[in-house]
Coordinates of C-alpha atoms in Angstrom, one line a residue:
X655 CA 102.6 84.5 196.2
X656 CA 99.9 86.3 194.3
X657 CA 99.4 89.9 195.3
X658 CA 96.7 90.7 197.8
X659 CA 95.7 93.9 196.1
X660 CA 94.0 92.7 193.0
X661 CA 90.3 93.1 193.7
X662 CA 87.1 93.7 191.9
X663 CA 86.4 96.5 194.4
X664 CA 87.7 99.6 192.7
X665 CA 87.9 103.2 193.4
X666 CA 85.4 104.5 190.8
X667 CA 81.6 104.6 190.8
X668 CA 79.4 102.1 189.0
X669 CA 78.5 102.1 185.4
X670 CA 75.5 100.7 183.7
X671 CA 77.4 98.0 181.9
X672 CA 78.9 96.1 184.9
X673 CA 75.9 96.0 187.3
X674 CA 77.8 97.5 190.3
X675 CA 81.2 95.9 189.7
X676 CA 83.5 98.8 189.5
X677 CA 86.6 99.3 187.4
X678 CA 89.9 100.4 188.9
X679 CA 90.3 104.1 188.6
X680 CA 91.9 105.4 191.8
X681 CA 92.9 108.8 190.5
X682 CA 89.5 109.9 189.3
X683 CA 87.1 108.8 192.0
X684 CA 86.5 108.8 195.8
X685 CA 87.3 105.3 197.1
X686 CA 85.5 105.8 200.4
X687 CA 82.2 106.6 198.7
X688 CA 82.4 103.6 196.4
X689 CA 83.7 101.0 198.8
X690 CA 81.6 101.8 201.9
X691 CA 79.0 99.1 202.4
X692 CA 75.5 100.0 203.7
X693 CA 75.2 100.1 207.5
X694 CA 72.3 98.5 209.2
X695 CA 70.7 101.6 210.5
X696 CA 68.1 103.5 208.3
X697 CA 68.4 107.1 209.6
X698 CA 70.8 109.7 208.2
X699 CA 72.0 113.1 209.1
X700 CA 70.8 116.0 206.9
X701 CA 73.8 118.2 207.6
X702 CA 76.2 115.5 206.5
X703 CA 74.2 114.8 203.3
X704 CA 74.4 118.5 202.6
X705 CA 78.2 118.4 203.1
X706 CA 78.5 115.5 200.7
X707 CA 76.4 117.4 198.1
X708 CA 78.8 120.3 198.0
X709 CA 82.2 118.9 198.9
X710 CA 83.3 118.3 195.4
X711 CA 83.8 114.5 195.8
X712 CA 80.2 113.3 196.2
X713 CA 76.8 114.3 195.0
X714 CA 73.2 113.5 195.7
X715 CA 71.6 115.5 192.8
X716 CA 73.8 116.1 189.8
X717 CA 71.7 118.9 188.4
X718 CA 72.2 120.9 191.6
X719 CA 76.0 120.2 191.8
X720 CA 77.4 119.6 188.3
X721 CA 81.0 120.1 189.6
X722 CA 80.8 116.8 191.6
X723 CA 80.0 114.6 188.6
X724 CA 83.3 112.7 188.7
X725 CA 82.3 110.9 191.9
X726 CA 78.9 109.7 190.7
X727 CA 79.8 108.8 187.1
X728 CA 82.4 106.6 185.5
X729 CA 82.5 107.7 181.9
X730 CA 78.9 106.8 181.2
X731 CA 76.2 109.0 179.8
X732 CA 74.9 112.0 181.7
X733 CA 72.6 111.2 184.6
X734 CA 69.0 111.6 183.5
X735 CA 69.8 111.3 179.8
X736 CA 68.5 108.3 177.9
X737 CA 66.4 105.5 179.2
X738 CA 68.7 104.4 182.0
X739 CA 69.5 107.8 183.4
X740 CA 66.8 107.6 186.1
X741 CA 68.0 104.3 187.4
X742 CA 71.6 105.5 187.5
X743 CA 70.6 108.6 189.4
X744 CA 68.8 106.5 192.0
X745 CA 71.9 104.3 192.4
X746 CA 74.2 107.3 192.8
X747 CA 71.9 108.9 195.4
X748 CA 71.7 105.6 197.3
X749 CA 75.5 105.2 197.3
X750 CA 76.0 108.7 198.7
X751 CA 73.4 108.1 201.4
X752 CA 75.1 104.9 202.4
X753 CA 78.4 106.7 202.6
X754 CA 76.8 109.4 204.7
X755 CA 75.4 106.9 207.2
X756 CA 78.7 105.1 207.4
X757 CA 80.6 108.3 208.2
X758 CA 78.0 109.2 210.8
X759 CA 78.6 105.8 212.6
X760 CA 82.3 106.7 213.1
X761 CA 83.6 108.4 216.2
X762 CA 83.6 112.2 216.1
X763 CA 87.3 112.6 215.6
X764 CA 87.4 110.1 212.8
X765 CA 84.3 111.5 211.2
X766 CA 85.8 115.0 211.0
X767 CA 89.1 113.6 209.5
X768 CA 87.3 111.6 206.8
X769 CA 85.1 114.6 205.8
X770 CA 88.1 116.8 205.5
X771 CA 89.8 114.2 203.2
X772 CA 86.7 113.9 201.1
X773 CA 86.8 117.6 200.3
X774 CA 90.2 117.2 198.5
X775 CA 90.7 116.2 194.9
X776 CA 91.7 112.6 194.4
X777 CA 95.1 113.6 192.9
X778 CA 96.0 115.3 196.2
X779 CA 95.3 112.1 198.3
X780 CA 98.5 110.5 199.5
X781 CA 99.0 107.0 201.1
X782 CA 98.9 108.7 204.4
X783 CA 95.4 110.0 203.6
X784 CA 94.3 106.6 202.5
X785 CA 95.7 105.1 205.7
X786 CA 93.7 107.7 207.7
X787 CA 90.5 106.6 205.9
X788 CA 91.3 102.9 206.3
X789 CA 92.1 103.4 210.0
X790 CA 88.8 105.4 210.5
X791 CA 86.8 102.5 209.0
X792 CA 88.6 100.0 211.2
X793 CA 88.0 102.0 214.3
X794 CA 84.3 102.3 213.3
X795 CA 84.1 98.5 213.1
X796 CA 83.7 98.4 209.3
X797 CA 86.5 95.9 208.7
X798 CA 85.1 94.8 205.3
X799 CA 85.2 98.3 203.8
X800 CA 88.7 98.9 205.3
X801 CA 90.0 95.7 203.8
X802 CA 88.3 96.4 200.4
X803 CA 90.0 99.8 200.2
X804 CA 93.3 98.4 201.2
X805 CA 93.1 95.7 198.5
X806 CA 92.1 98.4 195.9
X807 CA 95.3 100.4 196.5
X808 CA 97.8 100.2 193.5
X809 CA 100.7 98.0 194.5
X810 CA 102.9 99.5 191.8
X811 CA 101.3 102.9 191.0
X812 CA 101.4 106.3 192.5
X813 CA 99.5 105.3 195.6
X814 CA 101.2 102.2 197.0
X815 CA 100.5 100.7 200.4
X816 CA 103.2 101.2 203.0
X817 CA 104.0 99.5 206.2
X818 CA 101.2 101.3 208.1
X819 CA 98.7 100.1 205.5
X820 CA 99.8 96.5 205.9
X821 CA 99.6 96.8 209.7
X822 CA 96.1 98.1 209.6
X823 CA 95.0 95.4 207.2
X824 CA 96.5 92.7 209.4
X825 CA 94.6 94.0 212.4
X826 CA 91.4 94.1 210.3
X827 CA 91.8 90.5 209.2
X828 CA 92.4 89.4 212.8
X829 CA 89.3 91.3 214.0
X830 CA 87.3 89.7 211.2
X831 CA 88.4 86.3 212.3
X832 CA 90.3 85.5 209.1
X833 CA 93.7 84.1 210.3
X834 CA 94.8 82.8 206.9
X835 CA 94.3 86.2 205.2
X836 CA 96.1 87.8 208.1
X837 CA 99.1 85.5 207.8
X838 CA 99.3 86.0 204.0
X839 CA 99.2 89.8 204.5
X840 CA 101.9 89.5 207.1
X841 CA 104.1 87.3 204.8
X842 CA 103.7 89.7 201.9
X843 CA 104.6 92.6 204.2
X844 CA 107.9 90.8 205.1
X845 CA 108.5 89.9 201.5
X846 CA 108.2 93.6 200.5
X847 CA 110.9 94.5 203.0
X848 CA 108.7 96.0 205.6
X849 CA 109.2 95.1 209.3
X850 CA 105.9 94.2 211.0
X851 CA 105.4 95.6 214.4
X852 CA 105.3 93.4 217.5
X853 CA 101.6 94.1 217.7
X854 CA 101.0 92.8 214.2
X855 CA 102.9 89.6 214.9
X856 CA 101.1 89.1 218.2
X857 CA 97.7 89.7 216.6
X858 CA 98.3 87.1 214.0
X859 CA 99.6 84.6 216.5
X860 CA 96.5 85.2 218.7
X861 CA 94.1 84.9 215.8
X862 CA 95.6 81.6 214.7
X863 CA 95.7 80.1 218.2
X864 CA 92.1 80.9 218.8
X865 CA 91.2 78.6 215.9
X866 CA 93.6 75.9 216.9
X867 CA 96.1 76.6 214.1
X868 CA 99.0 76.2 216.5
X869 CA 101.5 75.0 213.9
X870 CA 101.0 78.0 211.7
X871 CA 101.1 80.2 214.8
X872 CA 104.5 78.7 215.7
X873 CA 105.7 79.5 212.2
X874 CA 104.7 83.2 212.7
X875 CA 106.4 83.1 216.1
X876 CA 109.6 81.8 214.6
X877 CA 109.5 84.4 211.8
X878 CA 109.0 87.1 214.4
X879 CA 112.2 86.1 216.3
X880 CA 114.1 85.6 213.0
X881 CA 113.5 89.2 211.9
X882 CA 114.6 90.5 215.3
X883 CA 111.2 91.3 216.9
X884 CA 111.2 90.2 220.6
X885 CA 107.9 88.5 221.5
X886 CA 106.0 90.2 224.3
X887 CA 104.2 88.4 227.2
X888 CA 101.0 88.8 225.2
X889 CA 102.5 86.8 222.3
X890 CA 103.6 84.1 224.7
X891 CA 100.2 84.0 226.4
X892 CA 98.5 83.6 223.0
X893 CA 100.8 80.8 222.0
X894 CA 100.4 79.0 225.3
X895 CA 96.7 79.3 225.1
X896 CA 96.7 77.8 221.7
X897 CA 98.8 74.8 222.9
X898 CA 96.4 74.2 225.7
X899 CA 93.4 74.6 223.4
X900 CA 94.6 71.7 221.2
X901 CA 95.7 69.5 224.2
X902 CA 99.4 70.0 224.0
X903 CA 99.7 70.7 227.7
X904 CA 103.2 69.5 228.3
X905 CA 104.5 71.8 225.6
X906 CA 102.6 74.6 227.2
X907 CA 104.1 73.9 230.6
X908 CA 107.6 73.7 229.1
X909 CA 107.1 77.1 227.5
X910 CA 105.9 78.4 230.8
X911 CA 109.0 77.1 232.6
X912 CA 111.2 78.7 230.0
X913 CA 109.4 82.0 230.6
X914 CA 110.0 81.7 234.4
X915 CA 113.8 81.4 233.7
X916 CA 113.9 84.0 230.9
X917 CA 115.7 87.3 231.7
X918 CA 113.8 89.2 229.0
X919 CA 110.2 88.2 229.6
X920 CA 108.5 87.2 232.9
X921 CA 105.4 85.1 233.1
X922 CA 102.4 87.0 234.6
X923 CA 99.5 85.5 236.5
X924 CA 97.5 85.2 233.2
X925 CA 100.2 82.9 231.8
X926 CA 99.9 80.6 234.9
X927 CA 96.1 80.8 234.7
X928 CA 96.0 79.7 231.1
X929 CA 98.2 76.6 231.8
X930 CA 96.5 75.6 235.0
X931 CA 93.1 76.0 233.4
X932 CA 94.2 73.7 230.6
X933 CA 95.2 71.0 233.1
X934 CA 91.9 71.5 235.1
X935 CA 89.9 70.9 231.9
X936 CA 91.4 67.4 231.4
X937 CA 91.0 66.4 235.1
X938 CA 94.6 67.0 236.2
X939 CA 94.0 69.2 239.1
X940 CA 97.0 68.1 241.0
X941 CA 99.3 69.4 238.3
X942 CA 97.1 72.6 238.2
X943 CA 97.6 73.1 242.0
X944 CA 101.3 72.7 241.6
X945 CA 101.3 75.5 238.9
X946 CA 99.1 77.6 241.2
X947 CA 101.6 77.2 244.1
X948 CA 104.5 78.2 241.7
X949 CA 102.6 81.4 240.9
X950 CA 102.2 82.2 244.6
X951 CA 105.9 81.5 245.3
X952 CA 106.8 84.0 242.5
X953 CA 104.8 86.7 244.4
X954 CA 101.9 86.8 241.8
X955 CA 98.4 87.5 243.0
X956 CA 95.7 85.1 241.7
X957 CA 92.8 86.6 239.9
X958 CA 89.2 85.5 240.0
X959 CA 89.8 83.6 236.7
X960 CA 92.6 81.6 238.4
X961 CA 90.4 80.6 241.3
X962 CA 87.4 79.8 239.1
X963 CA 89.5 77.6 236.9
X964 CA 90.6 75.6 240.0
X965 CA 87.1 75.4 241.4
X966 CA 85.9 74.1 238.0
X967 CA 88.7 71.5 238.0
X968 CA 88.0 70.3 241.5
X969 CA 84.2 69.9 240.8
X970 CA 84.7 68.1 237.5
X971 CA 87.1 65.7 239.2
X972 CA 84.8 65.1 242.1
X973 CA 86.9 66.8 244.7
X974 CA 83.9 68.7 246.0
X975 CA 85.2 69.3 249.6
X976 CA 88.4 70.7 248.1
X977 CA 86.3 73.1 246.0
X978 CA 84.2 74.0 249.0
X979 CA 87.3 74.7 251.1
X980 CA 88.8 76.8 248.4
X981 CA 85.6 78.8 248.0
X982 CA 85.4 79.5 251.7
X983 CA 89.1 80.6 251.6
X984 CA 88.1 83.0 248.8
X985 CA 85.2 84.3 250.9
X986 CA 87.6 85.2 253.7
X987 CA 90.0 86.9 251.2
X988 CA 89.3 90.6 250.7
X989 CA 91.8 90.8 247.8
X990 CA 89.9 88.4 245.6
X991 CA 86.4 87.5 246.8
X992 CA 84.3 85.0 244.8
X993 CA 82.0 86.3 242.1
X994 CA 78.7 84.8 241.0
X995 CA 80.4 82.4 238.7
X996 CA 82.4 81.0 241.6
X997 CA 79.3 80.2 243.6
X998 CA 77.5 78.9 240.5
X999 CA 80.3 76.3 239.9
X1000 CA 80.4 74.9 243.5
X1001 CA 76.7 75.1 244.6
X1002 CA 75.2 72.8 241.8
X1003 CA 78.1 70.4 242.2
X1004 CA 77.5 70.1 246.0
X1005 CA 73.8 69.6 245.4
X1006 CA 74.4 66.9 242.8
X1007 CA 76.6 65.0 245.2
X1008 CA 74.1 65.3 248.0
X1009 CA 76.4 67.5 250.2
X1010 CA 73.4 69.4 251.5
X1011 CA 75.0 70.9 254.6
X1012 CA 77.9 72.3 252.6
X1013 CA 75.5 73.5 249.9
X1014 CA 73.4 75.3 252.5
X1015 CA 76.4 77.1 253.9
X1016 CA 77.5 78.0 250.3
X1017 CA 74.0 79.4 249.6
X1018 CA 74.1 81.6 252.7
X1019 CA 77.6 82.9 251.8
X1020 CA 76.3 83.6 248.3
X1021 CA 73.4 85.6 249.7
X1022 CA 75.7 87.5 252.0
X1023 CA 77.9 88.4 249.0
X1024 CA 74.8 89.9 247.2
X1025 CA 74.3 87.2 244.6
X1026 CA 71.1 85.2 243.9
X1027 CA 71.1 81.5 243.1
X1028 CA 69.2 80.3 240.1
X1029 CA 65.7 78.8 240.6
X1030 CA 66.9 75.3 239.7
X1031 CA 69.6 75.3 242.3
X1032 CA 67.1 76.6 244.9
X1033 CA 64.6 73.9 244.0
X1034 CA 67.3 71.2 244.4
X1035 CA 68.5 72.7 247.7
X1036 CA 64.9 72.8 249.1
X1037 CA 64.5 69.1 248.3
X1038 CA 67.7 68.2 250.0
X1039 CA 66.8 70.2 253.1
X1040 CA 63.4 68.6 253.3
X1041 CA 65.0 65.1 253.2
X1042 CA 67.3 66.1 256.1
X1043 CA 64.2 66.9 258.2
X1044 CA 63.6 63.2 258.7
X1045 CA 66.8 63.0 260.7
X1046 CA 66.9 66.6 262.1
X1047 CA 63.7 68.5 262.3
X1048 CA 65.5 71.7 263.1
X1049 CA 66.4 71.9 259.4
X1050 CA 62.7 72.6 258.7
X1051 CA 63.2 76.3 259.2
X1052 CA 66.0 76.4 256.5
X1053 CA 63.8 74.3 254.1
X1054 CA 60.9 76.7 254.5
X1055 CA 63.2 79.7 253.8
X1056 CA 64.5 78.2 250.6
X1057 CA 61.1 77.0 249.5
X1058 CA 59.7 80.5 250.1
X1059 CA 62.5 82.0 247.9
X1060 CA 61.7 79.6 245.1
X1061 CA 58.1 80.6 245.1
X1062 CA 58.9 84.3 245.5
X1063 CA 61.2 84.2 242.6
X1064 CA 58.3 83.3 240.3
X1065 CA 59.6 79.8 239.8
X1066 CA 57.0 77.0 240.2
X1067 CA 58.6 74.2 242.3
X1068 CA 58.3 70.7 240.8
X1069 CA 55.8 68.2 242.1
X1070 CA 58.5 66.3 244.0
X1071 CA 59.6 69.4 245.8
X1072 CA 56.0 70.1 246.9
X1073 CA 55.6 66.6 248.2
X1074 CA 58.8 66.7 250.2
X1075 CA 57.9 70.0 251.7
X1076 CA 54.5 68.7 252.7
X1077 CA 56.1 65.7 254.4
X1078 CA 58.6 67.9 256.2
X1079 CA 55.9 70.2 257.5
X1080 CA 53.8 67.2 258.7
X1081 CA 56.8 65.8 260.5
X1082 CA 57.5 69.1 262.1
X1083 CA 54.0 69.5 263.4
X1084 CA 53.0 72.3 261.0
X1085 CA 50.0 70.3 259.8
X1086 CA 47.9 73.2 258.5
X1087 CA 50.7 74.4 256.2
X1088 CA 51.2 70.8 255.0
X1089 CA 47.4 70.6 254.2
X1090 CA 47.6 73.9 252.4
X1091 CA 50.4 72.6 250.2
X1092 CA 48.5 69.5 249.3
X1093 CA 45.4 71.5 248.5
X1094 CA 47.6 73.7 246.2
X1095 CA 49.0 70.6 244.5
X1096 CA 45.5 69.1 243.9
X1097 CA 44.2 72.4 242.6
X1098 CA 47.1 72.6 240.1
X1099 CA 46.8 69.0 239.0
X1100 CA 50.2 67.9 240.3
X1101 CA 50.9 64.2 240.8
X1102 CA 50.8 63.3 244.5
X1103 CA 53.3 61.0 246.1
X1104 CA 51.6 58.4 248.4
X1105 CA 54.2 59.0 251.1
X1106 CA 53.4 62.8 251.1
X1107 CA 49.6 62.6 251.8
X1108 CA 50.0 59.5 254.0
X1109 CA 52.3 61.5 256.3
X1110 CA 49.9 64.4 256.3
X1111 CA 46.9 62.1 257.1
X1112 CA 48.8 60.3 259.8
X1113 CA 49.8 63.7 261.4
X1114 CA 46.2 64.8 261.4
X1115 CA 45.0 61.5 262.9
X1116 CA 47.7 61.8 265.6
X1117 CA 46.0 65.1 266.6
X1118 CA 42.5 63.6 266.4
X1119 CA 41.7 65.8 263.4
X1120 CA 39.8 63.0 261.6
X1121 CA 37.5 65.5 259.8
X1122 CA 40.5 67.1 258.1
X1123 CA 42.1 63.8 257.4
X1124 CA 38.9 62.6 255.7
X1125 CA 38.8 65.8 253.7
X1126 CA 42.4 65.2 252.5
X1127 CA 41.7 61.7 251.6
X1128 CA 38.5 62.7 249.7
X1129 CA 40.4 65.4 247.8
X1130 CA 43.0 62.8 246.7
X1131 CA 40.2 60.3 245.6
X1132 CA 38.4 63.1 243.7
X1133 CA 41.4 63.7 241.5
X1134 CA 41.5 59.9 240.5
X1135 CA 44.4 59.2 242.7
X1136 CA 44.3 55.9 244.7
X1137 CA 45.4 56.4 248.2
X1138 CA 47.8 53.9 249.7
X1139 CA 47.2 51.3 252.4
X1140 CA 49.0 53.3 255.1
X1141 CA 46.7 56.3 254.6
X1142 CA 43.6 54.1 255.0
X1143 CA 45.1 52.3 258.0
X1144 CA 45.9 55.5 259.8
X1145 CA 42.4 56.8 259.3
X1146 CA 40.7 53.5 260.3
X1147 CA 42.8 53.3 263.4
X1148 CA 41.9 56.7 264.6
X1149 CA 38.2 56.3 263.8
X1150 CA 38.1 53.0 265.6
X1151 CA 39.8 54.5 268.6
X1152 CA 37.1 57.3 268.7
X1153 CA 34.3 54.7 268.2
X1154 CA 33.1 56.2 265.0
X1155 CA 32.2 52.9 263.4
X1156 CA 29.9 54.1 260.7
X1157 CA 32.7 56.4 259.4
X1158 CA 35.2 53.6 259.8
X1159 CA 33.0 51.3 257.7
X1160 CA 32.6 54.0 255.0
X1161 CA 36.4 54.4 254.8
X1162 CA 36.8 50.6 254.7
X1163 CA 34.3 50.3 251.9
X1164 CA 36.1 53.1 249.9
X1165 CA 39.4 51.2 250.3
X1166 CA 37.9 47.9 249.2
X1167 CA 36.2 49.5 246.2
X1168 CA 39.6 50.8 245.0
X1169 CA 41.4 47.5 245.5
X1170 CA 43.3 48.6 248.6
X1171 CA 43.7 45.7 251.1
X1172 CA 43.0 46.8 254.7
X1173 CA 41.9 45.0 257.8
X1174 CA 39.0 46.5 259.8
X1175 CA 38.9 43.5 262.1
X1176 CA 42.4 44.3 263.3
X1177 CA 41.6 47.8 264.2
X1178 CA 38.4 46.7 266.0
X1179 CA 40.5 44.2 268.1
X1180 CA 43.0 46.8 269.0
X1181 CA 40.3 49.3 270.0
X1182 CA 38.6 46.6 272.2
X1183 CA 41.9 45.8 273.8
X1184 CA 42.3 49.5 274.8
X1185 CA 38.6 50.2 275.8
X1186 CA 35.5 48.3 277.0
X1187 CA 33.0 47.4 274.3
X1188 CA 30.2 49.5 275.9
X1189 CA 32.3 52.6 275.8
X1190 CA 33.3 52.1 272.2
X1191 CA 29.6 51.4 271.2
X1192 CA 30.3 47.9 270.2
X1193 CA 27.5 45.4 271.1

């Protein structure tokens, strides 16, 4: 395999002939200054720039610090001499400033260590010093610069990477999300006779498994055991997670069973959670519950991730009442109470299935736990409670509470929710509130359902409030909505009963004009049957 250390990123500063591509000169330049990429921030620390000016390994202005020329030149002409001197001086200053900013982004302990190393001459730097710099870059999150410096080390020269250098590089590749490079580095480390640490092996296995490269992860796992490194539970968890990720659930369960019987490693609750979550995602909640019960029998305490995986599996498979019962069990469990995700899994599923009573109880438990449901779930819950008012008017109070929370949250209820709320209020006798909601809908230009304003008009007529009923009907007609037959019939019936024949004729004419078929004669006959003609004003 080709060496990993041949790189165009060298340890010497740029020359005018290569446009920033540096030549390898590790013994005459400061690698950290050359390899450090520019950080995103624009500010810099004046004291640190001053330290770089006078530390002997970096310079901002050559004329002020001629002794530091070897960092900012690579055998080219003197800065400022000739036609290209000004450009090279600007490049050198920019590189030093980038270096300063990068150092300032490191933690304090690492910053002090790197500054101390930069004050030394390059010939005095050992592989331990380079490892300190690479490690500092890695801890600062600059994995690209750390890898570049690692690759620039001489594999056969005075400064040669050791086992610690390889270990840091492997971790950097894994943090960067480069599993192939991490495995190649690990392979070369073994080929050179170095024994990778368990952490290095585990990191590579985890990085490969996260990207579904389970076959290669198994190769690393086998290599790990072949060289005498005993995998930890973290290694097994990564491998089991990779198997579940690619759908090899039976292999994952077999590996879990081997761990249960192993005298060296014991499966923890996270191992069980990974496997049961894999089964839940493919709709095999019965197998997941069996794994869950195994964990309980082993004396393990389920975590919130374990419960949420089971809740998600039950809801996806349609076992909503099982999910609801498990959630209620969690609410009564002080050791592992549900979190917001738990409620957010069960509540929408119950609403989609029309289990309004269970959804209402879930919502109240959610509020008691200090969590807020999202506006969409509240809107759906309000509609469900309004529908239940047709069978049980006592639910109206709950519907009003949820509807008020939707409005208070700044979320505008949909037109359908408005209409159902108006209907529920009309059925519950709160006619004024129902009229107010209809007025609000008309003002906002919402589409009105015929059933909604018909119920409101009928409720007003039942209370002999024909004037308000006429106003509602007129407001509907003004917005180019055509009222339904039932609304006209309710109003004609009440006007006929009161003997207000001119108003009844006007309503009848409005209905006929809009193509709504109603019968005034029927209402007249019904009124005559109830009262004498003289009393009704009919000749």
